[in-house]
């Protein structure tokens, strides 16, 4: 078994400036942190096999170094700051947390440090595990930082956290909620270098698609509006971070856009609803909405229809996996009616459970108000929090609302109102289980603006936070391993797609 001294010897010999990935070497060796916020207590976690020794190193510079037989070392051991900051033995629980008080010193907001851990792993080739590496930039709480822009503006795109901590941002383009314009390009954000890089091109251009991170770290992208104006695709493809490439996989049983996709506990992927058409009148688009669903198997790479359909067609519904493994699918647009030649969207308040064991849907309690473009998330106690969305209005297009609701497993109850009426907004489950809610479209689904609002829900109280730097709707986001949030793209108050990205640091 290699020791820490042997590890350092190897690193000193191989110091260079070769770029690489900094997500660890695959051994049972973990390093985690909460956000780096001044005037707070940082929590650093180390995990590994019980009774194995560990070390956490810090450096003032990164030097991404592929070491044969070891993996990628991402800190510069020749830096004057290089040192061991934590060391010990992994306890029987397999993990240990260290509280680190951070002073209220504005001087910490300048400069960066880089940390990576080493955990002995007798069962891993070479005996040494490398952890995820982190860039340490102390930030003020509830603050936004401008990041390098993407290669093109993106609205109705997707963002997925990769195993090594980077983020894949794919598809999306210009257009609007009812006239999306697809793109086949992608970007990859690297939090370790805080750079936004051009990614590979997808096999099919997409907007209003779904992207699901699989258990093995790959990303399954399906459906959406493709490069042919108004055409909805059934095609799917998989992004593999190991090869940095997209490859086609089996198509869905039905073309879908504005559908949902949910990773099941057994590793399969459930897709539900959506529309098969984005060409023609509003009524034609919405009446092409479907109640059907299908399941993708990572074992076979094939799709199979579910045992039955949902109780209603659903365009832009919300789906959340419950703690018992079932999936709760709520509301959405079920079609449209024509009144004096004007197409009026029809919303459904119905909800369904999907049970993986039987591959079937059953009725769930209806939501208090029929909505579309709403968000749902699991709270730490297992309840489901629903926020925002557009609601029906007499003789008009659905209009955004600020209502929230909480589902306790048997019934819905009203929650606190959001600070702004929004739909297609961001809603992120933070490391501690609180929800960060931000941005979104405002107005009607046919004449939208965007919101700067932001708030935090702790399961009881909703608190208004600092506003976004600029109003943003239909953006995408990813919770990074450091506990900060990447916010990418979206549309501005005029409905124009943007290429901007921010890093948000939440309150402790």
Short mmCIF file of C-alpha atoms in Angstrom, two decimals:
data_model
loop_
_atom_site.label_atom_id
_atom_site.label_comp_id
_atom_site.label_asym_id
_atom_site.label_seq_id
_atom_site.Cartn_x
_atom_site.Cartn_y
_atom_site.Cartn_z
CA UNK A 1 0.00 0.00 0.00
CA UNK A 2 1.29 3.47 -0.86
CA UNK A 3 1.62 5.95 1.97
CA UNK A 4 1.04 9.71 1.96
CA UNK A 5 4.79 10.28 1.73
CA UNK A 6 4.95 8.11 -1.36
CA UNK A 7 2.04 10.09 -2.81
CA UNK A 8 3.90 13.37 -2.25
CA UNK A 9 7.07 11.99 -3.78
CA UNK A 10 5.21 10.99 -6.92
CA UNK A 11 3.55 14.40 -7.16
CA UNK A 12 6.78 16.34 -6.71
CA UNK A 13 8.38 14.37 -9.54
CA UNK A 14 5.49 14.90 -11.94
CA UNK A 15 4.65 18.58 -11.41
CA UNK A 16 3.55 20.18 -14.67
CA UNK A 17 0.69 22.09 -16.22
CA UNK A 18 -1.29 19.39 -18.02
CA UNK A 19 -5.04 20.00 -17.87
CA UNK A 20 -7.38 17.27 -16.71
CA UNK A 21 -10.37 16.44 -14.55
CA UNK A 22 -10.39 16.83 -10.81
CA UNK A 23 -13.17 14.56 -9.64
CA UNK A 24 -11.06 11.92 -7.85
CA UNK A 25 -9.68 8.58 -9.03
CA UNK A 26 -12.62 6.28 -8.35
CA UNK A 27 -11.48 4.93 -4.98
CA UNK A 28 -13.58 5.12 -1.82
CA UNK A 29 -12.31 8.60 -1.00
CA UNK A 30 -14.61 11.57 -0.54
CA UNK A 31 -14.22 15.23 0.30
CA UNK A 32 -17.21 17.54 0.72
CA UNK A 33 -17.75 21.13 1.80
CA UNK A 34 -20.49 23.60 2.48
CA UNK A 35 -20.26 27.00 0.70
CA UNK A 36 -17.19 29.09 1.48
CA UNK A 37 -18.85 32.07 3.19
CA UNK A 38 -17.12 34.63 5.39
CA UNK A 39 -18.44 35.05 8.94
CA UNK A 40 -19.80 31.50 9.04
CA UNK A 41 -18.77 27.99 10.01
CA UNK A 42 -17.57 25.88 7.09
CA UNK A 43 -18.23 22.15 7.30
CA UNK A 44 -15.62 19.89 5.70
CA UNK A 45 -16.41 16.20 5.35
CA UNK A 46 -14.06 13.29 4.64
CA UNK A 47 -15.29 9.80 3.78
CA UNK A 48 -13.66 6.45 3.10
CA UNK A 49 -13.29 2.96 4.46
CA UNK A 50 -13.32 2.77 8.27
CA UNK A 51 -9.89 2.73 10.00
CA UNK A 52 -8.12 4.06 6.88
CA UNK A 53 -5.89 7.13 7.21
CA UNK A 54 -6.68 10.39 5.42
CA UNK A 55 -5.01 13.74 4.70
CA UNK A 56 -6.42 16.98 3.28
CA UNK A 57 -3.94 19.24 1.50
CA UNK A 58 -4.21 22.93 0.58
CA UNK A 59 -2.25 24.93 -1.98
CA UNK A 60 -2.33 28.47 -3.33
CA UNK A 61 -2.30 27.25 -6.94
CA UNK A 62 -3.76 24.49 -9.04
CA UNK A 63 -1.54 22.26 -11.18
CA UNK A 64 -3.67 19.57 -12.73
CA UNK A 65 -1.38 16.55 -13.00
CA UNK A 66 -2.25 13.12 -14.37
CA UNK A 67 -0.13 10.61 -12.44
CA UNK A 68 0.06 7.08 -13.93
CA UNK A 69 -1.45 4.53 -11.60
CA UNK A 70 -2.80 7.20 -9.26
CA UNK A 71 -5.14 9.58 -11.06
CA UNK A 72 -5.24 13.34 -11.42
CA UNK A 73 -3.62 15.48 -8.73
CA UNK A 74 -5.07 18.98 -8.85
CA UNK A 75 -2.98 21.01 -6.43
CA UNK A 76 0.53 22.48 -6.83
CA UNK A 77 2.77 20.92 -4.20
CA UNK A 78 5.52 23.43 -5.01
CA UNK A 79 3.36 26.30 -3.80
CA UNK A 80 4.63 28.04 -0.62
CA UNK A 81 1.17 27.54 0.90
CA UNK A 82 1.15 23.79 0.28
CA UNK A 83 0.46 22.01 3.56
CA UNK A 84 -1.66 19.42 5.33
CA UNK A 85 -4.69 21.07 6.94
CA UNK A 86 -6.52 17.97 8.19
CA UNK A 87 -5.40 14.43 8.97
CA UNK A 88 -6.79 11.49 10.86
CA UNK A 89 -8.46 8.08 10.70
CA UNK A 90 -11.83 7.43 9.07
CA UNK A 91 -14.24 6.38 11.89
CA UNK A 92 -16.53 3.35 11.85
CA UNK A 93 -19.35 5.41 10.30
CA UNK A 94 -17.25 5.87 7.16
CA UNK A 95 -17.26 9.66 7.32
CA UNK A 96 -16.27 12.51 9.58
CA UNK A 97 -17.17 16.22 9.65
CA UNK A 98 -14.91 19.08 10.70
CA UNK A 99 -16.39 22.51 11.59
CA UNK A 100 -14.09 25.32 10.44
CA UNK A 101 -14.95 28.84 11.72
CA UNK A 102 -14.46 31.49 9.03
CA UNK A 103 -13.86 35.05 10.32
CA UNK A 104 -15.69 38.11 9.04
CA UNK A 105 -12.62 39.29 7.14
CA UNK A 106 -13.23 41.01 3.77
CA UNK A 107 -9.61 40.25 2.93
CA UNK A 108 -10.65 36.62 2.44
CA UNK A 109 -12.74 37.68 -0.57
CA UNK A 110 -9.53 38.21 -2.54
CA UNK A 111 -7.58 35.29 -3.97
CA UNK A 112 -8.21 31.56 -4.07
CA UNK A 113 -6.86 28.34 -2.58
CA UNK A 114 -7.14 24.75 -3.77
CA UNK A 115 -7.75 21.65 -1.67
CA UNK A 116 -7.70 17.91 -2.31
CA UNK A 117 -7.74 14.90 -0.06
CA UNK A 118 -5.97 11.54 0.06
CA UNK A 119 -7.62 8.54 1.72
CA UNK A 120 -5.93 5.16 1.92
CA UNK A 121 -8.01 2.42 0.26
CA UNK A 122 -6.57 -1.06 0.59
CA UNK A 123 -9.04 -2.44 -1.94
CA UNK A 124 -8.11 0.03 -4.68
CA UNK A 125 -5.19 -0.54 -7.07
CA UNK A 126 -2.19 1.23 -5.59
CA UNK A 127 -3.88 1.60 -2.22
CA UNK A 128 -4.45 5.38 -2.45
CA UNK A 129 -7.69 7.21 -3.11
CA UNK A 130 -7.78 10.76 -4.43
CA UNK A 131 -10.82 12.88 -3.61
CA UNK A 132 -12.66 15.53 -5.55
CA UNK A 133 -10.60 18.74 -5.63
CA UNK A 134 -12.14 22.07 -4.66
CA UNK A 135 -11.34 25.65 -5.48
CA UNK A 136 -11.73 27.79 -2.34
CA UNK A 137 -13.04 31.27 -3.08
CA UNK A 138 -14.64 32.90 -0.09
CA UNK A 139 -17.79 34.82 -1.00
CA UNK A 140 -20.31 37.00 0.75
CA UNK A 141 -23.52 35.16 1.63
CA UNK A 142 -26.56 35.66 -0.65
CA UNK A 143 -24.40 37.02 -3.46
CA UNK A 144 -24.01 36.54 -7.21
CA UNK A 145 -20.76 36.36 -9.17
CA UNK A 146 -20.52 36.85 -12.93
CA UNK A 147 -18.95 33.88 -14.69
CA UNK A 148 -17.54 33.52 -18.22
CA UNK A 149 -20.39 33.49 -20.72
CA UNK A 150 -21.52 30.49 -22.74
CA UNK A 151 -20.66 30.06 -26.41
CA UNK A 152 -24.17 31.19 -27.41
CA UNK A 153 -27.40 32.42 -25.81
CA UNK A 154 -29.54 29.59 -24.40
CA UNK A 155 -33.15 29.46 -23.25
CA UNK A 156 -35.06 26.24 -22.55
CA UNK A 157 -31.76 24.34 -22.37
CA UNK A 158 -30.58 21.81 -19.75
CA UNK A 159 -27.89 21.68 -17.05
CA UNK A 160 -26.53 18.52 -15.39
CA UNK A 161 -23.92 18.06 -12.69
CA UNK A 162 -21.26 15.53 -13.77
CA UNK A 163 -19.49 13.12 -11.38
CA UNK A 164 -16.27 15.18 -11.38
CA UNK A 165 -18.11 18.36 -10.38
CA UNK A 166 -18.31 20.00 -13.81
CA UNK A 167 -21.65 20.93 -15.39
CA UNK A 168 -22.93 20.04 -18.86
CA UNK A 169 -25.16 22.73 -20.40
CA UNK A 170 -26.80 21.52 -23.60
CA UNK A 171 -29.18 22.69 -26.30
CA UNK A 172 -31.62 25.53 -26.03
CA UNK A 173 -31.35 28.67 -28.09
CA UNK A 174 -33.53 31.65 -28.82
CA UNK A 175 -37.28 31.72 -29.17
CA UNK A 176 -39.97 31.74 -26.52
CA UNK A 177 -42.21 29.46 -24.47
CA UNK A 178 -44.45 28.69 -27.46
CA UNK A 179 -41.84 29.23 -30.22
CA UNK A 180 -38.62 27.56 -28.99
CA UNK A 181 -35.53 27.63 -31.22
CA UNK A 182 -33.19 24.64 -30.76
CA UNK A 183 -29.41 24.39 -30.69
CA UNK A 184 -27.12 21.38 -31.08
CA UNK A 185 -24.20 22.88 -29.17
CA UNK A 186 -23.11 22.42 -25.56
CA UNK A 187 -20.88 24.04 -22.96
CA UNK A 188 -19.10 22.59 -19.95
CA UNK A 189 -18.55 24.71 -16.86
CA UNK A 190 -15.56 23.80 -14.71
CA UNK A 191 -15.90 25.11 -11.13
CA UNK A 192 -12.28 24.26 -10.36
CA UNK A 193 -10.95 26.72 -12.93
CA UNK A 194 -14.14 28.79 -13.15
CA UNK A 195 -14.05 28.51 -16.93
CA UNK A 196 -16.83 27.90 -19.46
CA UNK A 197 -15.62 25.64 -22.25
CA UNK A 198 -17.13 24.60 -25.56
CA UNK A 199 -18.49 21.06 -25.33
CA UNK A 200 -19.20 18.51 -28.05
CA UNK A 201 -22.07 18.86 -30.50
CA UNK A 202 -25.20 16.82 -29.88
CA UNK A 203 -26.47 14.34 -32.45
CA UNK A 204 -29.72 16.33 -32.66
CA UNK A 205 -30.41 20.02 -31.96
CA UNK A 206 -32.82 20.39 -29.04
CA UNK A 207 -34.84 22.88 -26.99
CA UNK A 208 -37.55 22.15 -24.41
CA UNK A 209 -35.98 18.69 -24.01
CA UNK A 210 -35.13 16.75 -20.86
CA UNK A 211 -31.70 15.75 -19.57
CA UNK A 212 -31.39 13.16 -16.80
CA UNK A 213 -28.21 12.27 -14.94
CA UNK A 214 -27.96 8.48 -14.74
CA UNK A 215 -26.58 6.48 -11.82
CA UNK A 216 -23.30 5.89 -13.70
CA UNK A 217 -22.77 9.63 -14.28
CA UNK A 218 -23.79 9.72 -17.94
CA UNK A 219 -26.59 12.04 -19.08
CA UNK A 220 -29.64 10.92 -21.07
CA UNK A 221 -31.08 13.69 -23.29
CA UNK A 222 -34.47 13.12 -24.91
CA UNK A 223 -37.01 14.78 -27.13
CA UNK A 224 -37.57 18.48 -27.56
CA UNK A 225 -38.04 20.69 -30.56
CA UNK A 226 -35.38 19.82 -33.14
CA UNK A 227 -33.70 21.75 -35.95
CA UNK A 228 -36.70 21.53 -38.26
CA UNK A 229 -38.98 24.42 -37.30
CA UNK A 230 -41.83 23.16 -35.17
CA UNK A 231 -40.83 19.52 -35.38
CA UNK A 232 -40.78 17.55 -32.13
CA UNK A 233 -38.33 14.66 -31.96
CA UNK A 234 -38.51 11.25 -30.31
CA UNK A 235 -34.73 10.83 -30.51
CA UNK A 236 -32.49 10.39 -27.48
CA UNK A 237 -28.77 10.50 -26.93
CA UNK A 238 -26.31 9.95 -24.11
CA UNK A 239 -23.46 12.22 -23.05
CA UNK A 240 -20.52 10.27 -21.65
CA UNK A 241 -18.14 12.42 -19.55
CA UNK A 242 -15.42 9.77 -19.86
CA UNK A 243 -15.21 10.33 -23.63
CA UNK A 244 -16.68 13.87 -23.71
CA UNK A 245 -19.04 12.85 -26.50
CA UNK A 246 -22.70 12.34 -27.39
CA UNK A 247 -23.97 9.09 -28.88
CA UNK A 248 -27.45 8.19 -30.03
CA UNK A 249 -29.50 5.68 -28.06
CA UNK A 250 -32.96 4.26 -28.74
CA UNK A 251 -35.70 6.77 -29.54
CA UNK A 252 -38.73 7.18 -27.31
CA UNK A 253 -41.98 5.51 -28.30
CA UNK A 254 -43.51 8.96 -28.94
CA UNK A 255 -42.07 12.33 -29.91
CA UNK A 256 -42.18 14.67 -26.91
CA UNK A 257 -41.32 18.25 -25.97
CA UNK A 258 -42.17 20.07 -22.73
CA UNK A 259 -42.38 16.65 -21.06
CA UNK A 260 -40.96 15.42 -17.73
CA UNK A 261 -38.16 12.93 -17.08
CA UNK A 262 -37.45 11.35 -13.70
CA UNK A 263 -34.68 8.99 -12.58
CA UNK A 264 -36.23 6.06 -10.70
CA UNK A 265 -34.58 4.39 -7.71
CA UNK A 266 -33.74 1.32 -9.81
CA UNK A 267 -31.84 3.43 -12.37
CA UNK A 268 -34.53 3.49 -15.04
CA UNK A 269 -35.88 6.77 -16.47
CA UNK A 270 -39.59 7.64 -16.63
CA UNK A 271 -40.78 10.19 -19.22
CA UNK A 272 -44.34 11.54 -19.11
CA UNK A 273 -46.59 13.78 -21.15
CA UNK A 274 -45.44 16.64 -23.34
CA UNK A 275 -46.61 17.58 -26.81
CA UNK A 276 -45.78 15.97 -30.15
CA UNK A 277 -46.21 19.20 -32.14
CA UNK A 278 -44.78 22.73 -32.01
CA UNK A 279 -46.10 23.91 -35.36
CA UNK A 280 -49.38 25.66 -36.10
CA UNK A 281 -51.78 27.48 -33.81
CA UNK A 282 -51.59 27.47 -30.03
CA UNK A 283 -54.58 25.19 -29.99
CA UNK A 284 -52.95 22.71 -32.38
CA UNK A 285 -49.79 22.62 -30.26
CA UNK A 286 -51.58 22.15 -26.95
CA UNK A 287 -54.10 19.66 -28.28
CA UNK A 288 -51.18 17.49 -29.33
CA UNK A 289 -50.36 17.03 -25.63
CA UNK A 290 -50.31 13.41 -24.51
CA UNK A 291 -51.13 11.38 -21.41
CA UNK A 292 -48.75 8.61 -22.43
CA UNK A 293 -45.51 7.67 -20.70
CA UNK A 294 -42.54 5.37 -21.28
CA UNK A 295 -39.57 3.93 -19.39
CA UNK A 296 -35.94 3.72 -20.54
CA UNK A 297 -33.80 0.87 -19.22
CA UNK A 298 -30.05 1.42 -18.74
CA UNK A 299 -29.60 -2.36 -19.02
CA UNK A 300 -31.12 -2.72 -22.47
CA UNK A 301 -30.96 0.87 -23.69
CA UNK A 302 -34.56 0.45 -24.89
CA UNK A 303 -37.93 2.06 -24.19
CA UNK A 304 -41.14 0.36 -23.10
CA UNK A 305 -44.59 1.86 -22.63
CA UNK A 306 -46.01 2.04 -19.12
CA UNK A 307 -48.86 -0.30 -18.19
CA UNK A 308 -51.38 2.54 -18.49
CA UNK A 309 -51.52 6.25 -19.26
CA UNK A 310 -51.89 9.20 -16.91
CA UNK A 311 -55.36 10.46 -16.09
CA UNK A 312 -54.87 13.53 -18.32
CA UNK A 313 -52.60 14.85 -21.08
CA UNK A 314 -49.94 17.06 -19.52
CA UNK A 315 -47.90 19.80 -21.23
CA UNK A 316 -45.16 21.25 -18.99
CA UNK A 317 -46.24 19.42 -15.84
CA UNK A 318 -43.95 18.82 -12.84
CA UNK A 319 -42.67 15.43 -11.66
CA UNK A 320 -40.94 14.64 -8.37
CA UNK A 321 -39.66 11.32 -7.05
CA UNK A 322 -40.98 10.65 -3.55
CA UNK A 323 -38.98 9.06 -0.76
CA UNK A 324 -40.85 5.77 -1.22
CA UNK A 325 -39.72 5.59 -4.87
CA UNK A 326 -43.03 6.57 -6.46
CA UNK A 327 -43.22 9.62 -8.72
CA UNK A 328 -45.78 12.41 -8.23
CA UNK A 329 -46.81 14.12 -11.50
CA UNK A 330 -48.89 17.29 -11.12
CA UNK A 331 -51.06 19.59 -13.23
CA UNK A 332 -50.00 21.03 -16.63
CA UNK A 333 -51.89 21.96 -19.79
CA UNK A 334 -54.24 19.24 -21.02
CA UNK A 335 -55.26 20.86 -24.32
CA UNK A 336 -57.07 23.93 -25.64
CA UNK A 337 -60.54 25.12 -26.59
CA UNK A 338 -61.53 27.73 -29.14
CA UNK A 339 -63.71 30.67 -28.16
CA UNK A 340 -64.70 33.10 -30.93
CA UNK A 341 -61.64 31.97 -32.86
CA UNK A 342 -59.26 32.44 -29.93
CA UNK A 343 -57.39 29.40 -28.57
CA UNK A 344 -57.72 29.18 -24.78
CA UNK A 345 -55.38 26.70 -23.01
CA UNK A 346 -57.08 24.19 -20.73
CA UNK A 347 -55.25 23.38 -17.50
CA UNK A 348 -55.75 20.32 -15.34
CA UNK A 349 -55.53 20.24 -11.56
CA UNK A 350 -55.28 16.44 -11.56
CA UNK A 351 -52.25 14.54 -10.31
CA UNK A 352 -50.95 10.99 -10.66
CA UNK A 353 -48.66 8.63 -8.82
CA UNK A 354 -46.38 6.38 -10.85
CA UNK A 355 -45.46 3.13 -9.07
CA UNK A 356 -42.29 1.55 -10.48
CA UNK A 357 -43.09 -1.96 -9.20
CA UNK A 358 -46.21 -2.15 -11.37
CA UNK A 359 -45.09 0.34 -14.04
CA UNK A 360 -48.49 1.97 -13.68
CA UNK A 361 -50.23 5.23 -12.81
CA UNK A 362 -52.90 5.81 -10.19
CA UNK A 363 -54.82 8.88 -9.07
CA UNK A 364 -53.24 11.28 -6.58
CA UNK A 365 -54.94 14.20 -4.79
CA UNK A 366 -55.49 17.13 -7.17
CA UNK A 367 -53.48 20.32 -6.64
CA UNK A 368 -55.35 23.33 -5.16
CA UNK A 369 -55.07 25.33 -8.40
CA UNK A 370 -54.42 24.08 -11.92
CA UNK A 371 -51.05 25.45 -13.05
CA UNK A 372 -48.43 25.08 -15.78
CA UNK A 373 -44.71 25.82 -15.56
CA UNK A 374 -44.76 25.28 -11.78
CA UNK A 375 -41.97 23.65 -9.76
CA UNK A 376 -42.11 20.83 -7.19
CA UNK A 377 -39.41 19.65 -4.78
CA UNK A 378 -39.05 17.22 -1.87
CA UNK A 379 -38.58 18.76 1.57
CA UNK A 380 -36.47 17.06 4.30
CA UNK A 381 -39.61 15.73 6.01
CA UNK A 382 -40.80 14.06 2.79
CA UNK A 383 -43.46 16.63 1.97
CA UNK A 384 -43.67 18.10 -1.54
CA UNK A 385 -43.46 21.87 -2.06
CA UNK A 386 -45.16 23.31 -5.18
CA UNK A 387 -44.47 26.90 -6.20
CA UNK A 388 -45.61 29.35 -8.85
CA UNK A 389 -46.83 28.46 -12.32
CA UNK A 390 -49.33 30.09 -14.63
CA UNK A 391 -53.04 29.78 -13.82
CA UNK A 392 -56.13 29.98 -16.00
CA UNK A 393 -57.92 33.31 -16.32
CA UNK A 394 -61.36 33.85 -17.90
CA UNK A 395 -61.14 34.21 -21.68
CA UNK A 396 -57.37 34.71 -21.66
CA UNK A 397 -53.95 33.13 -21.67
CA UNK A 398 -52.71 31.55 -18.41
CA UNK A 399 -51.16 34.19 -16.14
CA UNK A 400 -48.33 33.63 -13.68
CA UNK A 401 -49.12 33.38 -9.98
CA UNK A 402 -47.26 33.53 -6.66
CA UNK A 403 -49.13 30.83 -4.74
CA UNK A 404 -47.44 27.80 -3.19
CA UNK A 405 -48.82 24.55 -1.83
CA UNK A 406 -47.52 21.72 0.36
CA UNK A 407 -48.44 18.04 -0.08
CA UNK A 408 -48.07 15.89 3.06
CA UNK A 409 -48.69 12.54 1.37
CA UNK A 410 -52.45 12.63 1.66
CA UNK A 411 -53.62 16.21 1.07
CA UNK A 412 -52.53 19.65 -0.13
CA UNK A 413 -52.45 22.81 1.96
CA UNK A 414 -51.60 26.41 1.11
CA UNK A 415 -48.05 27.64 1.63
CA UNK A 416 -46.56 31.15 1.87
CA UNK A 417 -46.78 33.34 -1.22
CA UNK A 418 -43.70 33.98 -3.36
CA UNK A 419 -42.47 37.60 -3.61
CA UNK A 420 -43.36 37.64 -7.33
CA UNK A 421 -45.79 35.84 -9.66
CA UNK A 422 -43.61 33.50 -11.74
CA UNK A 423 -43.54 30.38 -13.90
CA UNK A 424 -40.65 28.37 -15.35
CA UNK A 425 -38.54 29.69 -12.48
CA UNK A 426 -35.61 28.12 -10.66
CA UNK A 427 -36.13 25.96 -7.56
CA UNK A 428 -33.07 24.26 -6.04
CA UNK A 429 -32.82 21.97 -3.02
CA UNK A 430 -29.80 23.24 -1.04
CA UNK A 431 -27.39 21.06 0.93
CA UNK A 432 -29.39 21.55 4.14
CA UNK A 433 -32.73 20.81 2.48
CA UNK A 434 -33.94 24.42 2.20
CA UNK A 435 -35.22 25.59 -1.19
CA UNK A 436 -33.74 28.48 -3.16
CA UNK A 437 -36.39 29.92 -5.53
CA UNK A 438 -35.44 32.54 -8.12
CA UNK A 439 -36.29 34.29 -11.37
CA UNK A 440 -38.91 33.03 -13.79
CA UNK A 441 -41.31 34.30 -16.42
CA UNK A 442 -43.93 36.86 -15.42
CA UNK A 443 -47.12 37.88 -17.19
CA UNK A 444 -48.99 35.56 -19.53
CA UNK A 445 -47.60 32.59 -21.44
CA UNK A 446 -48.11 34.48 -24.70
CA UNK A 447 -46.63 37.82 -23.55
CA UNK A 448 -44.01 37.23 -20.91
CA UNK A 449 -41.46 39.32 -19.08
CA UNK A 450 -38.99 38.09 -16.44
CA UNK A 451 -38.47 38.43 -12.68
CA UNK A 452 -35.50 39.37 -10.50
CA UNK A 453 -37.07 37.95 -7.33
CA UNK A 454 -35.38 35.38 -5.10
CA UNK A 455 -36.48 33.69 -1.88
CA UNK A 456 -35.66 30.81 0.46
CA UNK A 457 -38.09 28.33 2.00
CA UNK A 458 -37.02 26.36 5.09
CA UNK A 459 -40.11 24.16 5.29
CA UNK A 460 -42.03 26.72 7.34
CA UNK A 461 -41.02 30.27 6.49
CA UNK A 462 -40.36 31.88 3.11
CA UNK A 463 -37.75 34.65 3.26
CA UNK A 464 -37.11 37.21 0.51
CA UNK A 465 -33.46 37.37 -0.57
CA UNK A 466 -31.28 39.72 -2.59
CA UNK A 467 -32.61 40.06 -6.13
CA UNK A 468 -30.95 38.57 -9.19
CA UNK A 469 -28.50 41.00 -10.84
CA UNK A 470 -30.79 41.06 -13.91
CA UNK A 471 -34.28 39.67 -14.53
CA UNK A 472 -34.17 36.13 -15.88
CA UNK A 473 -36.73 33.51 -16.93
CA UNK A 474 -36.36 29.93 -18.26
CA UNK A 475 -32.77 29.72 -17.00
CA UNK A 476 -31.22 26.39 -16.01
CA UNK A 477 -29.23 25.61 -12.90
CA UNK A 478 -27.12 23.04 -11.07
CA UNK A 479 -26.22 22.69 -7.39
CA UNK A 480 -22.44 22.36 -7.34
CA UNK A 481 -20.59 20.06 -4.95
CA UNK A 482 -19.42 23.09 -2.96
CA UNK A 483 -23.05 23.99 -2.21
CA UNK A 484 -23.14 27.00 -4.54
CA UNK A 485 -25.55 27.25 -7.48
CA UNK A 486 -24.67 27.70 -11.15
CA UNK A 487 -27.36 29.70 -13.00
CA UNK A 488 -27.07 29.67 -16.80
CA UNK A 489 -28.83 31.44 -19.65
CA UNK A 490 -32.55 32.04 -19.85
CA UNK A 491 -34.53 34.95 -21.28
CA UNK A 492 -34.49 38.62 -20.28
CA UNK A 493 -37.47 40.96 -19.78
CA UNK A 494 -37.92 41.20 -23.57
CA UNK A 495 -37.89 37.43 -23.98
CA UNK A 496 -34.44 37.46 -25.62
CA UNK A 497 -32.16 34.52 -24.78
CA UNK A 498 -28.88 35.39 -23.04
CA UNK A 499 -25.45 33.76 -22.71
CA UNK A 500 -24.72 34.99 -19.17
CA UNK A 501 -23.95 32.76 -16.17
CA UNK A 502 -23.81 33.45 -12.44
CA UNK A 503 -22.50 31.66 -9.38
CA UNK A 504 -24.83 32.11 -6.42
CA UNK A 505 -23.56 31.64 -2.85
CA UNK A 506 -26.44 30.89 -0.47
CA UNK A 507 -26.86 31.97 3.11
CA UNK A 508 -25.29 29.51 5.60
#
